[in-house]
XYZ file of C-alpha atoms in Angstrom:
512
model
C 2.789 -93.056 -27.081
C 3.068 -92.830 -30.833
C 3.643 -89.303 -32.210
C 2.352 -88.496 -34.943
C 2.480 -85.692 -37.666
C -1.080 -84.162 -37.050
C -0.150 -84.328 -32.944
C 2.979 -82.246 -34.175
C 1.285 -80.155 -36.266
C -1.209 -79.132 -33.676
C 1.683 -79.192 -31.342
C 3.267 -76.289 -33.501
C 0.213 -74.445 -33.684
C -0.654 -74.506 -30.479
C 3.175 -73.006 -29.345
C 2.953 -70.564 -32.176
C -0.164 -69.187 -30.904
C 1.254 -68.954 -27.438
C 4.143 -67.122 -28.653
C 1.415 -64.523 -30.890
C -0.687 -64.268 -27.844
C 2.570 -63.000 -25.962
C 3.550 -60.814 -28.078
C 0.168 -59.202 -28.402
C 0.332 -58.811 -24.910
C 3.593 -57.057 -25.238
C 2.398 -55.373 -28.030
C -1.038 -53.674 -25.799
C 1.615 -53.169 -23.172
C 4.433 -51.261 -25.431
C 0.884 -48.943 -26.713
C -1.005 -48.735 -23.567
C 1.966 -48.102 -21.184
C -0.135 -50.282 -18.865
C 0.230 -53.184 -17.316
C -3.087 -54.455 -18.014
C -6.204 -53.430 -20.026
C -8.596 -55.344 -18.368
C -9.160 -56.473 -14.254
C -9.089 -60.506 -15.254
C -5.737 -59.615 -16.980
C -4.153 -59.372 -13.256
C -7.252 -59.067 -10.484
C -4.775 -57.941 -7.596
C -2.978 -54.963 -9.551
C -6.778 -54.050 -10.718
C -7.896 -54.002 -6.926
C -4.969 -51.960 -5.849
C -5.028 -50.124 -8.703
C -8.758 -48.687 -8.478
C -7.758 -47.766 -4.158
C -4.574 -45.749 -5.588
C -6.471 -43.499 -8.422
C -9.395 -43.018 -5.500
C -6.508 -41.712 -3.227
C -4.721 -39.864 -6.175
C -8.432 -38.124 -6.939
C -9.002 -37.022 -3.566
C -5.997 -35.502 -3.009
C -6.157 -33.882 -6.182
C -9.140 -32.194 -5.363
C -7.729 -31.182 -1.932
C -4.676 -30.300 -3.590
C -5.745 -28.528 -6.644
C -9.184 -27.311 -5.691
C -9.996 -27.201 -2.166
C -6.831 -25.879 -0.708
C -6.586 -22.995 -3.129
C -10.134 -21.905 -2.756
C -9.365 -21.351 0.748
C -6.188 -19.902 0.319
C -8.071 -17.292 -1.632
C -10.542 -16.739 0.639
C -8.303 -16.501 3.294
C -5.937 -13.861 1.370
C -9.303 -11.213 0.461
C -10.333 -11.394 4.464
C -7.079 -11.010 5.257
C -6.707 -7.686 3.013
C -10.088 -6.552 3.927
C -9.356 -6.766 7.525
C -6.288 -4.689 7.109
C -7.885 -2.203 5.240
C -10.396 -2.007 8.871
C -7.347 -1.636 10.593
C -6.404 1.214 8.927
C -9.788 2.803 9.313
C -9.756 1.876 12.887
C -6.608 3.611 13.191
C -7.602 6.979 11.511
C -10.612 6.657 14.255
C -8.268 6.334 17.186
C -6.503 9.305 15.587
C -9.555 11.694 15.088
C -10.989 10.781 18.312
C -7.774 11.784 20.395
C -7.906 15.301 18.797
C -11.420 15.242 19.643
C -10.588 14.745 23.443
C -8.798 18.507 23.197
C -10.588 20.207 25.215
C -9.885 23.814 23.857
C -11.575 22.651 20.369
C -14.896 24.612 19.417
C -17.975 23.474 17.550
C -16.603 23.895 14.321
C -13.578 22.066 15.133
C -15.641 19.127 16.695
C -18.052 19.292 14.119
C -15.285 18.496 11.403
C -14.268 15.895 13.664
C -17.559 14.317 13.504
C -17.874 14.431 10.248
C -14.684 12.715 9.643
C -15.622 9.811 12.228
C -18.961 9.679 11.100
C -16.909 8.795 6.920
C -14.673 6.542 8.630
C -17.761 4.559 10.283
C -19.390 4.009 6.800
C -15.690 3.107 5.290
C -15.482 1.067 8.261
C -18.713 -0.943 7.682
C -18.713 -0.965 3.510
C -15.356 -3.072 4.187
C -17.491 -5.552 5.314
C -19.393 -6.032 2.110
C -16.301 -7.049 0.412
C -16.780 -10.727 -1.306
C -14.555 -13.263 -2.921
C -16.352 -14.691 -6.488
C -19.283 -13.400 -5.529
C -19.496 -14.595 -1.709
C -19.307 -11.761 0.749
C -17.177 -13.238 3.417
C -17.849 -12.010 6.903
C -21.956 -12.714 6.053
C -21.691 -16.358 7.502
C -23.545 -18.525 6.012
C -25.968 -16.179 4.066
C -22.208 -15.467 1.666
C -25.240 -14.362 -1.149
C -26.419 -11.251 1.084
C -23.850 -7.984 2.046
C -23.149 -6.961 5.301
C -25.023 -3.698 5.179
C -28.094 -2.132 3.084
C -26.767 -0.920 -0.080
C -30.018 1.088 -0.234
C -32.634 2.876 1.268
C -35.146 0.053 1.670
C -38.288 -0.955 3.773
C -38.151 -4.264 5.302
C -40.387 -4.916 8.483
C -38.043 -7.087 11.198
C -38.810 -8.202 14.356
C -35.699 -8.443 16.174
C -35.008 -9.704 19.529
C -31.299 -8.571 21.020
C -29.594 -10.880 23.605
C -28.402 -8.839 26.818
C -26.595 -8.704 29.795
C -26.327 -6.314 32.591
C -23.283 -5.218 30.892
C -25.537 -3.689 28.294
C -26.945 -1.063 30.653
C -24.794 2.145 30.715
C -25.360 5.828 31.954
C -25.818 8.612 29.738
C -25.433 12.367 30.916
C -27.814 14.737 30.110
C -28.305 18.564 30.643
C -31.707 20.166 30.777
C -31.635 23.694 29.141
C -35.092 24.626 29.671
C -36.094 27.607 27.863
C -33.226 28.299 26.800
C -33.959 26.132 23.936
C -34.006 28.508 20.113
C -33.104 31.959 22.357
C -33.234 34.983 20.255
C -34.054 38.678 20.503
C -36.610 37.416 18.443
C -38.550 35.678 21.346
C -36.910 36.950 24.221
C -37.200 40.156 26.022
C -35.393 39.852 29.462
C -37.478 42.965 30.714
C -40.815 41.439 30.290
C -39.703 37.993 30.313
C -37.479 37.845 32.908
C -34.212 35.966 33.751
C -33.831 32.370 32.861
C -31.946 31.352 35.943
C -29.200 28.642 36.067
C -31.050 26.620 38.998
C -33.190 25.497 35.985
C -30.297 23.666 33.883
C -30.636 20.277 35.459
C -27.607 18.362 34.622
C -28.402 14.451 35.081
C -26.888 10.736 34.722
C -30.456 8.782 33.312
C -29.829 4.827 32.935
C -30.727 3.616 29.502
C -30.175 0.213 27.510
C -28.845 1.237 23.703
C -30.578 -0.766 21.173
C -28.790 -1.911 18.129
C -30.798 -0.039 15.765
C -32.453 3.930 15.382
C -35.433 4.644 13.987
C -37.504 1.605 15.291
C -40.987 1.408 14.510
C -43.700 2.702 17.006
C -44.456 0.592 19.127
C -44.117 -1.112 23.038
C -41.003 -3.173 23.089
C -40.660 -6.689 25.140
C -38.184 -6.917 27.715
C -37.598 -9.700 29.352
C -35.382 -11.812 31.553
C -34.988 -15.893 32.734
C -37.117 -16.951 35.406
C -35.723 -20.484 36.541
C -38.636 -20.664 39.015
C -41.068 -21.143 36.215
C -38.466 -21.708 33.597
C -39.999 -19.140 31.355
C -38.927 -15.974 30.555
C -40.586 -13.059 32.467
C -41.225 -9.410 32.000
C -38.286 -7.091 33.447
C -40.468 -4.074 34.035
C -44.094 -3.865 34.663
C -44.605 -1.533 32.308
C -43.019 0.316 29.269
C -43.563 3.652 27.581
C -43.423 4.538 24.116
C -42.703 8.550 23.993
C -41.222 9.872 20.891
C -37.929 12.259 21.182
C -39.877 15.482 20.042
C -42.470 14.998 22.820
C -43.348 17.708 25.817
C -41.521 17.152 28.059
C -39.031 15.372 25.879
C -38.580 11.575 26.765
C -35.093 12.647 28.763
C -36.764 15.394 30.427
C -39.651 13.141 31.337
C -37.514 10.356 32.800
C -36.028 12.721 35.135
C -39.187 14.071 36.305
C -40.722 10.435 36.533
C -37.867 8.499 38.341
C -39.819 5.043 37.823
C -40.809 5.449 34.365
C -39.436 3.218 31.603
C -39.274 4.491 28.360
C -38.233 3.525 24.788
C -37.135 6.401 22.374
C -38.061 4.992 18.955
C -35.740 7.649 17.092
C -33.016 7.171 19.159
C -33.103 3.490 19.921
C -32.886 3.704 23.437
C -34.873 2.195 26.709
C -34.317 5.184 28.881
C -34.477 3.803 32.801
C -35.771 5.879 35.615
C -33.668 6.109 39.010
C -36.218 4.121 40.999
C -37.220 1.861 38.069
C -33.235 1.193 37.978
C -33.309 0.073 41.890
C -36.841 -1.931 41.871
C -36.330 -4.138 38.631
C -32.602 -3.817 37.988
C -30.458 -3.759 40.960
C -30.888 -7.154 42.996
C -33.413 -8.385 40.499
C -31.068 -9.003 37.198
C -27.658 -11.187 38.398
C -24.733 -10.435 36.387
C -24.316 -12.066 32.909
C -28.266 -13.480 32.908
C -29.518 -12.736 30.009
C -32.347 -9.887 28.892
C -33.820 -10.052 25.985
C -35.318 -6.623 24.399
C -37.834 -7.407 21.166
C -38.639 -4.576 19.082
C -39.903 -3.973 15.196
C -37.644 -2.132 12.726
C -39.278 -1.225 9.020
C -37.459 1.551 8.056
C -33.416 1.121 6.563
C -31.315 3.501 5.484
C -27.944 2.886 3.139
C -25.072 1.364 4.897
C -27.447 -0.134 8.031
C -25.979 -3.689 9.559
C -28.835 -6.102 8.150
C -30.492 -8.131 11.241
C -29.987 -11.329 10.077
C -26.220 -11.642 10.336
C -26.727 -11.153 13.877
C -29.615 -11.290 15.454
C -32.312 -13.485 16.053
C -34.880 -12.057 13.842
C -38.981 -12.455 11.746
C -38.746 -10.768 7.936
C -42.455 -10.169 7.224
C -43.412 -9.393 3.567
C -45.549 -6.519 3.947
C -47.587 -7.448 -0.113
C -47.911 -11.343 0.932
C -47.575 -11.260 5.106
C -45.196 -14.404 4.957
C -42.720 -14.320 7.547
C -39.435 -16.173 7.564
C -37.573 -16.563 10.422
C -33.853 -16.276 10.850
C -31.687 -17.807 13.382
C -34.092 -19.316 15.684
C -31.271 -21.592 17.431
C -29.715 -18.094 18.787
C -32.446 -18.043 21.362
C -31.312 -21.740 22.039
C -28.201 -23.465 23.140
C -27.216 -24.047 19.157
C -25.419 -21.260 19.323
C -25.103 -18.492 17.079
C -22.212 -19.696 15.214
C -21.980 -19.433 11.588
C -18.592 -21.396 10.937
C -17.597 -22.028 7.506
C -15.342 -25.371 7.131
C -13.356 -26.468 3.676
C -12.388 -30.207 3.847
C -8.239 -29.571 2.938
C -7.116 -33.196 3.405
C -8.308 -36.626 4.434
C -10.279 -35.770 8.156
C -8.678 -32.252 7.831
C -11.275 -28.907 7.847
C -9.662 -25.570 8.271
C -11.987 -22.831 9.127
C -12.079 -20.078 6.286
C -14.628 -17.337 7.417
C -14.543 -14.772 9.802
C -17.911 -13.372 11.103
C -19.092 -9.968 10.944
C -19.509 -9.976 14.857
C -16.009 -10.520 15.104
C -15.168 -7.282 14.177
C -18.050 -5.261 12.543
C -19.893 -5.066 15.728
C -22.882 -2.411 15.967
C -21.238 -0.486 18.396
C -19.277 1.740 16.272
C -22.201 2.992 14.372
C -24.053 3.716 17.855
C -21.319 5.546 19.442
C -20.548 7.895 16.654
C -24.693 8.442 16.528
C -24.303 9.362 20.791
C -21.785 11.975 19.824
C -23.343 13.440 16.824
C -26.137 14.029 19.193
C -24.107 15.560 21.874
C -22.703 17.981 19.225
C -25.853 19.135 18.192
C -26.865 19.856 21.378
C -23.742 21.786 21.667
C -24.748 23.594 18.458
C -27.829 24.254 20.127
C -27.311 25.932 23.478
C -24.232 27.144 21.663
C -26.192 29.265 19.071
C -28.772 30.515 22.296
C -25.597 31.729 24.624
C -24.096 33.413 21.007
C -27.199 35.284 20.948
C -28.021 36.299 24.556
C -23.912 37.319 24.384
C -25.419 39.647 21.552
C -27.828 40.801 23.584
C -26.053 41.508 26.378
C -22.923 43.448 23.931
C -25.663 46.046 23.270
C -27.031 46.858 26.804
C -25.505 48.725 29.588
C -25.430 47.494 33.014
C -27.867 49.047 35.176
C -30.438 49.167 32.264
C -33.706 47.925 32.583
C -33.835 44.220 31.797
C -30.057 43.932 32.415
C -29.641 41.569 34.917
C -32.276 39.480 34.347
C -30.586 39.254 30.915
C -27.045 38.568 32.502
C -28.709 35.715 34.655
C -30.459 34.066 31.446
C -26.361 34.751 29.708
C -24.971 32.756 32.632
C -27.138 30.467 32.562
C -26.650 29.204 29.183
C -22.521 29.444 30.054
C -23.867 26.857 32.530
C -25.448 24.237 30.245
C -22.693 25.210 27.955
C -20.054 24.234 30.320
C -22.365 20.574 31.291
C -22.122 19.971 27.591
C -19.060 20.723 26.576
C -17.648 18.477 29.449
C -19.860 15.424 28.409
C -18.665 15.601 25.108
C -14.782 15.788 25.486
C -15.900 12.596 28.268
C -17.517 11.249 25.523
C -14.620 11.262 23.147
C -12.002 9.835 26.315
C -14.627 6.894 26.612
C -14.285 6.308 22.630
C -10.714 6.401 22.366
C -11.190 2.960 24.884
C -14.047 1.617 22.467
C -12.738 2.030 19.543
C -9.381 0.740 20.771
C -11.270 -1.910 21.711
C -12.918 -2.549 18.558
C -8.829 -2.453 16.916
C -8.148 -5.123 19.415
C -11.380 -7.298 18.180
C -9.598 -6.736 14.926
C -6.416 -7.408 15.665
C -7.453 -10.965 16.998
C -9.039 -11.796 13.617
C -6.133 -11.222 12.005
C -4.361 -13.314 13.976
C -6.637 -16.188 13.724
C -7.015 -15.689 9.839
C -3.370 -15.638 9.841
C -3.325 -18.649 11.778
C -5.663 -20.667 9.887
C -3.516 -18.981 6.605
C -0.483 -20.637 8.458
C -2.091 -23.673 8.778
C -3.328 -24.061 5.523
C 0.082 -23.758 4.611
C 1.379 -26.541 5.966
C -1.659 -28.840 5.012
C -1.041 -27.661 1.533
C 2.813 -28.978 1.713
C 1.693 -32.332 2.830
C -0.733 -32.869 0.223
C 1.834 -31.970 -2.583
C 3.977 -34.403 -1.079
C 1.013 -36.925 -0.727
C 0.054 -36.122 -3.952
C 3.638 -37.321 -5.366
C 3.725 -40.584 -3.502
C 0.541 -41.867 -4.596
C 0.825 -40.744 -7.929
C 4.228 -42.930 -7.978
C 2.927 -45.878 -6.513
C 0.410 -45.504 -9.029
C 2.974 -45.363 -11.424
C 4.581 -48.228 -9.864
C 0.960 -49.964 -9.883
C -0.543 -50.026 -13.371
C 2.834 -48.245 -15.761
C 5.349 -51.077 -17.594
C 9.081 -50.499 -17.421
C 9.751 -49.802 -21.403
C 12.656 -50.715 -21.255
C 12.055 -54.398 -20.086
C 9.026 -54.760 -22.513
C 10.999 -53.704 -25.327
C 13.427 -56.289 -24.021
C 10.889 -59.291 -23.841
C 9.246 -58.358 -27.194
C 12.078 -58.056 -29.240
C 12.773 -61.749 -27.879
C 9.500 -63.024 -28.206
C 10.043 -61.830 -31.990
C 13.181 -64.251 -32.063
C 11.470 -66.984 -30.535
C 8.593 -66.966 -32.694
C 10.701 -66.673 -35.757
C 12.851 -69.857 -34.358
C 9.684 -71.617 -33.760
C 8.400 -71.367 -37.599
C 11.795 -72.155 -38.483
C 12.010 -75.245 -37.187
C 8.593 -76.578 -37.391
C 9.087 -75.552 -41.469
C 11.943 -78.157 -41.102
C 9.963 -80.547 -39.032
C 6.757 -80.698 -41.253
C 8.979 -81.290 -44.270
C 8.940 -85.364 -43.671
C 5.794 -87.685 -43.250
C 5.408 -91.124 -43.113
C 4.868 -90.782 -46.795
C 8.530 -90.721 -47.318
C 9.244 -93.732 -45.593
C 6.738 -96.110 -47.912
């Protein structure tokens, strides 16, 4: 093949532009820090390149995001549950003073006033939110715990029972002796009150969630596999209110089958024989009872329904109704978990629920004993009178001993009272121990999940490392060795318009 001077000048070229197009590859390199700037530069490190900044991403927003979101949330439970701890504890505390015996009313009634501050302590802990979420509400993290208001709201609620839900309240029937005075009483004309009319009694009742319920007959019913429906519990119930004559406790003594729902009060009072014809033998242990009732009226610091109860909201100006955890009645579940994806197939639950540890109880037993103290108050004020009384007469007097019997007999109901209460406090030093050891598990299993967390958040910094260096690895040059090959390039394509200078010198030209 014959060579000639235009194949060696486009010989040159060609190489020279080679050597240019190198070294502007270099050149992007040595400015980019990259490897390449486009995919067709080099498709596989492209491919793997795009997989390692999606892996680098995600874990970043595990890492950076997710993980410490959750820590957070995590850290304000765990601070507000220690704060109900505390509360819990100065509960404990008051109640075991309140199981002295010896106390009087105004020592109890200091008492009660303390328990009844702890209580709303107790429950305004439960309104406390992280960035605006309140985190034992469940899923509803835009609504508090508790009314932070008097408001009026009309809920139907239905309650989920067992027979563990049915407990035995005592009561003592003071008769007349109810608002004694000199005033109204004048044992000479009137007589003695005798003590064979303080009735002390044991009345079965189920304890609502809620006081104050609207007027109205409540449904109770119970699982009927038979006809797989559910089916009325009692044939019948009463609505009596608790200023009624005969009051409704009075009246479900005196009417032993009688079933009977206290609206003020919040409780289905159960007659004896009512108890033994639609309770025992007709309810098996741990089937379920559901009691439906309407509630309109809410008072500051009341549990709202719809963190725990299957409940209807009806607007009273518009009548729409919205309806809030229907699956509760179902096998759903009432569940209300709240999950944070923390790693690649990793969730770590965050919340705790308010029925974990703000149950309704504590409200309702601290209402049973502030009734029991004013009924202390009450038949304490009548025997501090008739004691009066009976200071300025003389025995033998006329009206004397029929005085003296009415005197004993308030002593009587006194003594009945008195009794249920320090009971009452024995039986709350076990509830609201219990309610420290519903706490006490919380903590644990926010700790745990705190724990956990811990370790997932270890993992992804070291994930987070490895992937960012075989990104690194991936897509960055080694400076050094580019500086290397484009400081030679630069010699090479120097030498190469050296010498073709030299070589384009001659043509054929000088050889004629």
């Amino acid at each position: 093949m014959r060579m000639t001077n235009k194949i060696m000048q486009n010989n040159s070229l060609y190489n020279i532009n080679n050597n240019k197009v190198l070294q502007d590859k270099l050149s992007t390199q040595m400015s980019t820090q990259k490897k390449i700037t486009r995919p067709s530069d080099d498709p596989v490190i492209a491919i793997r390149a795009l997989r390692l900044r999606s892996d680098v991403s995600q874990i970043k927003q595990y890492y950076e995001k997710n993980a410490p979101d959750a820590e957070s949330w995590l850290k304000v439970t765990a601070d507000a549950l220690n704060t109900t701890t505390s509360v819990i504890e100065d509960m404990l505390e008051q109640c075991t003073k309140g199981s002295n015996k010896d106390l009087g009313v105004e020592q109890l009634d200091i008492i009660v006033t303390q328990l009844k501050s702890l209580k709303s302590e107790f429950y305004a802990t439960g309104n406390v939110d992280y960035a605006g979420r309140y985190v034992f509400a469940g899923y509803r993290t835009d609504t508090t715990l508790t009314y932070t208001e008097n408001k009026t709201e009309n809920f139907e609620i239905t309650e989920q029972l067992d027979i563990s839900a049915l407990d035995t309240i005592n009561y003592t029937s003071i008769g007349d002796l109810k608002g004694i005075s000199s005033a109204n009483y004048d044992p000479e004309t009137d007589g003695a009150i005798a003590d064979t009319t303080i009735k002390n009694n044991d009345i079965y009742r189920i304890r609502l969630s809620y006081d104050s319920l609207k007027d109205g007959v409540p449904s109770v019913t119970k699982y009927d596999a038979g006809t797989d429906a559910y089916v009325d519990v009692f044939p019948s119930v009463t609505t009596m209110s608790s200023t009624a004559n005969p009051n409704p406790y009075d009246y479900i003594v005196q009417n032993p089958d009688a079933v009977v729902l206290v609206p003020e009060t919040g409780e289905l009072l159960i007659g004896a024989d009512a108890y033994d014809d639609y309770i025992t033998g007709a309810v098996d242990s741990g089937q379920e009872i559901r009691v439906t009732y309407e509630k309109d009226s809410w008072k500051d610091g009341d549990l709202r329904p719809q963190h725990y109860f299957a409940c209807t909201y009806t607007d009273s100006a518009t009548g729409k109704t919205i309806d809030y955890n229907e699956g509760y009645l179902t096998d759903e579940g009432a569940s209300q978990i709240i999950q944070y994806d923390v790693g690649y197939n990793q969730k770590i639950r965050i919340n705790t629920t308010a029925d974990e540890v703000f149950t309704l109880d504590v409200d309702r037993n601290i209402d049973d004993l502030e009734s029991a103290l004013a009924a202390l108050k009450e038949i304490g004020e009548a025997k501090t009178n008739l004691d009066n009384m009976l200071d300025g007469m003389t025995e033998g007097e006329a009206g004397y001993d029929e005085l003296k019997a009415t005197a004993d007999a308030a002593d009587k109901a006194y003594t009945y009272i008195r009794e249920n209460i320090q009971k009452m406090f024995e039986g709350l030093i076990t509830k609201v121990n219990g309610t420290l050891d519903n706490t006490s598990v919380a903590i644990t299993d926010n700790g745990t999940r705190g724990s956990r967390l811990d370790l997932i958040t270890n993992r992804l910094m070291t994930q987070k490392t490895t992937f960012q260096t075989l990104q690194s690895a991936n897509e960055d040059v080694d400076i050094t060795e580019v500086t290397i090959q484009l400081t030679s390039m630069n010699y090479s394509y120097q030498s190469a318009l050296l010498a073709t200078s030299k070589i384009m010198q001659n043509s054929l030209m000088n050889y004629i």
